[in-house]
Amino acid sequence: MIAAANQDLWQGGAACGKNFQVTCTGATNQGVPHPCTDTPTVNVMITDFCPPPGCKGDLDLSHEAFSIIADPRAGGIKISYQEYVTN
């Protein structure tokens, strides 16, 4: 599972390879009022930079990762996330 980081998280490439636990917390629009799935958390690795103005949030999840935590028709969702270290 992979994601791209916005400019603040990317930090000139320092975030590449870091792991984050991402949780769907709700909808950002009225299109899909309850987008989160029954398993709303996924672990992702940052593999790319999501440059402005195209990046609409902190993380741009791959389709596969997004589909685990939310209905893909939602397009955008509210999330919480935290970095975690693997052993």
CSV table of C-alpha atoms in Angstrom, one decimal:
chain,number,residue,atom,x,y,z
A,1,MET,CA,0.0,0.0,0.0
A,2,ILE,CA,1.4,3.3,-1.1
A,3,ALA,CA,0.8,7.1,-0.9
A,4,ALA,CA,2.2,10.4,-2.0
A,5,ALA,CA,2.9,13.2,0.5
A,6,ASN,CA,2.2,16.9,0.2
A,7,GLN,CA,4.9,19.4,0.3
A,8,ASP,CA,4.8,19.8,4.1
A,9,LEU,CA,5.1,16.1,4.8
A,10,TRP,CA,7.5,15.4,1.9
A,11,GLN,CA,10.2,17.6,3.4
A,12,GLY,CA,12.4,17.5,0.3
A,13,GLY,CA,12.2,13.7,0.0
A,14,ALA,CA,12.8,12.9,3.7
A,15,ALA,CA,9.4,11.3,3.9
A,16,CYS,CA,10.1,8.8,1.1
A,17,GLY,CA,10.0,5.3,2.6
A,18,LYS,CA,8.3,6.3,5.8
A,19,ASN,CA,5.2,4.4,6.9
A,20,PHE,CA,1.9,6.0,8.0
A,21,GLN,CA,-1.3,4.5,9.5
A,22,VAL,CA,-4.2,6.3,7.8
A,23,THR,CA,-7.8,6.2,9.1
A,24,CYS,CA,-10.9,7.4,7.3
A,25,THR,CA,-12.8,9.8,9.7
A,26,GLY,CA,-15.6,11.1,7.4
A,27,ALA,CA,-16.9,12.7,4.3
A,28,THR,CA,-15.6,15.9,2.6
A,29,ASN,CA,-18.7,16.4,0.4
A,30,GLN,CA,-22.3,15.4,0.1
A,31,GLY,CA,-21.8,12.9,-2.7
A,32,VAL,CA,-21.1,10.0,-0.5
A,33,PRO,CA,-22.3,10.9,3.0
A,34,HIS,CA,-20.8,7.9,4.8
A,35,PRO,CA,-17.7,6.9,2.8
A,36,CYS,CA,-15.7,5.0,5.4
A,37,THR,CA,-15.6,1.2,5.2
A,38,ASP,CA,-15.9,-1.3,8.1
A,39,THR,CA,-12.1,-1.4,8.1
A,40,PRO,CA,-11.3,2.3,8.0
A,41,THR,CA,-7.6,2.0,8.7
A,42,VAL,CA,-4.7,1.1,6.3
A,43,ASN,CA,-0.9,1.2,6.5
A,44,VAL,CA,0.9,2.9,3.7
A,45,MET,CA,4.4,3.7,2.7
A,46,ILE,CA,5.3,7.1,1.2
A,47,THR,CA,6.7,6.6,-2.3
A,48,ASP,CA,6.1,9.9,-4.1
A,49,PHE,CA,5.6,13.6,-3.8
A,50,CYS,CA,2.1,15.1,-4.5
A,51,PRO,CA,2.9,18.7,-5.7
A,52,PRO,CA,0.7,21.7,-5.3
A,53,PRO,CA,-1.8,22.7,-6.6
A,54,GLY,CA,-2.9,19.1,-7.6
A,55,CYS,CA,-2.5,17.8,-4.0
A,56,LYS,CA,-5.8,18.5,-2.2
A,57,GLY,CA,-4.7,17.2,1.2
A,58,ASP,CA,-1.8,15.8,3.2
A,59,LEU,CA,-1.7,12.4,1.6
A,60,ASP,CA,-2.8,11.1,-1.8
A,61,LEU,CA,-3.5,7.4,-1.3
A,62,SER,CA,-3.2,4.8,-4.1
A,63,HIS,CA,-6.5,3.5,-5.4
A,64,GLU,CA,-5.9,0.2,-3.7
A,65,ALA,CA,-5.2,1.8,-0.3
A,66,PHE,CA,-8.1,4.3,-0.6
A,67,SER,CA,-10.5,1.4,-1.5
A,68,ILE,CA,-9.7,-0.4,1.7
A,69,ILE,CA,-10.7,2.5,3.9
A,70,ALA,CA,-13.4,4.3,1.9
A,71,ASP,CA,-15.9,4.0,-1.0
A,72,PRO,CA,-13.9,5.0,-4.1
A,73,ARG,CA,-16.8,7.0,-5.4
A,74,ALA,CA,-16.2,9.5,-2.5
A,75,GLY,CA,-13.2,10.9,-4.3
A,76,GLY,CA,-12.0,12.7,-1.2
A,77,ILE,CA,-12.3,11.9,2.5
A,78,LYS,CA,-11.3,13.3,5.9
A,79,ILE,CA,-8.5,11.3,7.4
A,80,SER,CA,-6.3,11.1,10.5
A,81,TYR,CA,-2.8,9.7,10.2
A,82,GLN,CA,0.3,9.0,12.2
A,83,GLU,CA,3.8,7.8,11.3
A,84,TYR,CA,4.8,4.4,12.6
A,85,VAL,CA,8.2,2.7,12.6
A,86,THR,CA,8.5,-0.9,11.4
A,87,ASN,CA,11.0,-3.3,12.9
